[in-house]
Amino acid sequence: MSVIRSVVRGTGSYLPQKVVTNAELAQQVDTSDEWIVQRTGIRERHIAADGELTSDLGRAAAARALEDAGLEAGDIDLVILATSTPDQTFPATAATIQAELGIERGAAFDLQAVCSGFVFGLATVDAHLRAGAFKRALVIGAETFSRILDWEDRGTCVLFGDGAGAVVLEAVPEAKSEGRGVLTTHLRTDGRHRTKLFVDGGPSSTGTVGHLRMEGREVFRHAVGMITDVIEDAFAATGESAATIDWFVPHQANRRIIDASAQKLHIAPEKVVTTVDRHGNTSAASIPLALDVARKDGRIGKGDLVLLEAMGGGFTWGSALVRW
Ligand code: UT7
């Protein structure tokens, strides 16, 4: 049996029109632009309009990724949506996006790993493509975290934003891949930490959606170690290193976590793609959003070695190395 690689064909993203600055938030809760910038690096975030759903954001990002890939909806046979803010408890929001894009074959499902969702989704798509089960896949990260925030809790409401990003991957025989594709993925979960970042509602517990709750300092304390561990695993599996990667595209939660992780791994600052200042933390959408920004502004190009990582609720965390 020939070896298959999952090769990136295109990227797309979508941000809601409305931008909310730190100064605007400071009119609603006891905070300041200075505190938010100093502690997180965030300056502004996008917030979905009334009636604008996660499926709307995800569909727009996916349509742009398809256009970028030069493909039609009918070329796609697998849609995985990473989200913690689905339109409804069921059906999967991926099914809505699939239908609205006009995809009529294959499978579509949601995947829930909070901020690590895109890396978990990429790993899942990669496994399905390499197994020969599907040919071309969309992996989407889309979130409307504004809907699950407690807008009176200054410790969390200043951190998050809404948005979506998408990547199209294609199964390509290794001999024709030119060395491109997903090289390795490493996923971890440790549910003992599940109460440090969670939503206090759900269908089987309260029958409500609930609000995001976080012990920020505790999450911060674990983040850098978990992120760097799983990146070391990616380097060990491939023989690559901080010196050989071209771009580091981390989950965008906090500028201090990103900088500390890059520093610990000896990744040069000019290789780090950062969008947290303009997007805030968009959870599962943050990596595909940042990938699309860095692709469209000409930084990430064909053949580049791109390192991805994320960490979030669960705790979940993971890394991926992709030859673009
Ligand atoms: O993507 C999922 C993963 N999530 C994350 O990665 C988030 C990880 N955590 C963080 O990024 C940081 O812990 C935060 C940005 C959430 C907080 O930064 P920190 O440096 O850990 O601050 P802290 O929680 O230790 O709070 C310091 C002070 C507290 O006041 P006291 O107790 O020192 O008087 C807070 O009450 O800052 C206060 N504070 C604020 N002040 C102004 C908390 N939130 C705010 C705020 N504005 N928005």
Short mmCIF file of N, CA and C and ligand atoms in Angstrom, two decimals, residues 30-32 35 39-40 115 154-155 158-159 197 214 216-217 219-220 251 253-254 256-257 281 311-312, ligand 1:
data_model
loop_
_atom_site.label_atom_id
_atom_site.label_comp_id
_atom_site.label_asym_id
_atom_site.label_seq_id
_atom_site.Cartn_x
_atom_site.Cartn_y
_atom_site.Cartn_z
N ASP A 30 -14.39 46.93 35.56
CA ASP A 30 -13.28 47.63 36.20
C ASP A 30 -11.95 47.11 35.67
N THR A 31 -11.52 47.64 34.53
CA THR A 31 -10.25 47.23 33.92
C THR A 31 -9.67 48.42 33.19
N SER A 32 -8.51 48.22 32.56
CA SER A 32 -7.89 49.32 31.81
C SER A 32 -7.14 48.75 30.62
N TRP A 35 -3.72 47.50 31.82
CA TRP A 35 -3.68 46.18 32.46
C TRP A 35 -3.79 45.07 31.41
N ARG A 39 -0.72 42.46 30.72
CA ARG A 39 -0.88 41.07 31.17
C ARG A 39 -1.12 40.08 30.05
N THR A 40 -1.64 40.57 28.89
CA THR A 40 -2.05 39.61 27.84
C THR A 40 -1.55 39.96 26.43
N CYS A 115 -9.54 25.11 23.37
CA CYS A 115 -8.54 25.88 22.62
C CYS A 115 -7.59 25.00 21.82
N ARG A 154 -14.34 40.52 35.01
CA ARG A 154 -13.21 41.16 34.31
C ARG A 154 -12.04 40.20 34.12
N GLY A 155 -11.99 39.14 34.93
CA GLY A 155 -10.90 38.18 34.82
C GLY A 155 -10.97 37.32 33.56
N VAL A 158 -12.29 40.03 29.21
CA VAL A 158 -11.37 40.85 28.41
C VAL A 158 -10.47 39.98 27.51
N LEU A 159 -10.51 38.66 27.72
CA LEU A 159 -9.50 37.79 27.09
C LEU A 159 -9.91 37.22 25.73
N LEU A 197 -10.62 25.36 34.03
CA LEU A 197 -11.12 26.14 32.89
C LEU A 197 -12.32 25.37 32.34
N MET A 214 -12.67 30.45 34.81
CA MET A 214 -11.25 30.09 34.69
C MET A 214 -10.46 30.54 35.90
N GLY A 216 -7.31 31.69 36.07
CA GLY A 216 -6.30 32.15 35.10
C GLY A 216 -4.88 31.86 35.52
N ARG A 217 -4.59 32.13 36.79
CA ARG A 217 -3.20 31.95 37.26
C ARG A 217 -2.79 30.48 37.19
N VAL A 219 -4.04 28.17 35.09
CA VAL A 219 -3.86 27.80 33.67
C VAL A 219 -2.48 28.28 33.21
N PHE A 220 -2.21 29.53 33.53
CA PHE A 220 -0.92 30.13 33.15
C PHE A 220 0.25 29.29 33.67
N HIS A 251 -1.18 28.73 19.59
CA HIS A 251 -2.50 29.20 20.02
C HIS A 251 -2.33 30.58 20.65
N ALA A 253 -3.45 32.82 23.15
CA ALA A 253 -4.18 33.07 24.40
C ALA A 253 -3.63 34.28 25.11
N ASN A 254 -2.31 34.38 25.15
CA ASN A 254 -1.68 35.40 25.96
C ASN A 254 -0.27 35.60 25.42
N ARG A 256 2.30 36.72 26.81
CA ARG A 256 3.36 36.30 27.75
C ARG A 256 3.60 34.79 27.67
N ILE A 257 2.53 34.01 27.46
CA ILE A 257 2.68 32.55 27.33
C ILE A 257 3.43 32.24 26.02
N ASN A 281 -8.22 35.94 22.36
CA ASN A 281 -8.18 34.48 22.33
C ASN A 281 -9.47 33.99 21.66
N MET A 311 -2.99 24.82 23.84
CA MET A 311 -3.28 24.30 25.18
C MET A 311 -4.58 24.94 25.65
N GLY A 312 -5.45 24.16 26.28
CA GLY A 312 -6.72 24.74 26.74
C GLY A 312 -7.47 23.85 27.71
O1 UT7 B 1 -6.78 29.54 25.84
C1 UT7 B 1 -7.06 28.87 27.03
C2 UT7 B 1 -5.96 29.04 27.96
N1 UT7 B 1 -6.15 30.23 28.75
C3 UT7 B 1 -5.09 30.93 29.04
O2 UT7 B 1 -4.03 30.64 28.56
C4 UT7 B 1 -5.20 32.01 30.09
C5 UT7 B 1 -4.06 31.85 31.06
N2 UT7 B 1 -4.01 32.84 32.07
C6 UT7 B 1 -3.68 34.13 31.79
O3 UT7 B 1 -3.46 34.51 30.66
C7 UT7 B 1 -3.47 35.07 32.97
O4 UT7 B 1 -3.51 34.33 34.16
C8 UT7 B 1 -4.54 36.20 33.01
C9 UT7 B 1 -4.30 37.16 31.89
C10 UT7 B 1 -5.92 35.61 32.96
C11 UT7 B 1 -4.36 36.98 34.33
O5 UT7 B 1 -3.04 37.48 34.45
P1 UT7 B 1 -2.24 37.27 35.80
O6 UT7 B 1 -0.98 37.99 35.66
O7 UT7 B 1 -2.19 35.80 36.08
O8 UT7 B 1 -3.16 38.04 36.83
P2 UT7 B 1 -3.88 37.47 38.15
O9 UT7 B 1 -5.01 36.55 37.77
O10 UT7 B 1 -2.82 36.95 39.06
O11 UT7 B 1 -4.50 38.80 38.73
C12 UT7 B 1 -3.67 39.89 39.16
C13 UT7 B 1 -4.56 41.01 39.63
C14 UT7 B 1 -5.65 40.56 40.58
O12 UT7 B 1 -5.80 41.55 41.58
P3 UT7 B 1 -5.12 41.36 43.02
O13 UT7 B 1 -5.69 40.09 43.57
O14 UT7 B 1 -3.65 41.28 42.76
O15 UT7 B 1 -5.57 42.60 43.75
C15 UT7 B 1 -6.89 40.53 39.72
O16 UT7 B 1 -8.06 40.76 40.47
O17 UT7 B 1 -5.24 41.60 38.50
C16 UT7 B 1 -6.64 41.67 38.78
N3 UT7 B 1 -7.37 41.55 37.51
C17 UT7 B 1 -7.62 42.60 36.71
N4 UT7 B 1 -7.32 43.90 36.84
C18 UT7 B 1 -7.72 44.72 35.85
C19 UT7 B 1 -7.86 40.44 36.92
N5 UT7 B 1 -8.44 40.75 35.75
C20 UT7 B 1 -8.31 42.09 35.61
C21 UT7 B 1 -8.68 42.99 34.60
N6 UT7 B 1 -8.36 44.29 34.76
N7 UT7 B 1 -9.32 42.60 33.48
#
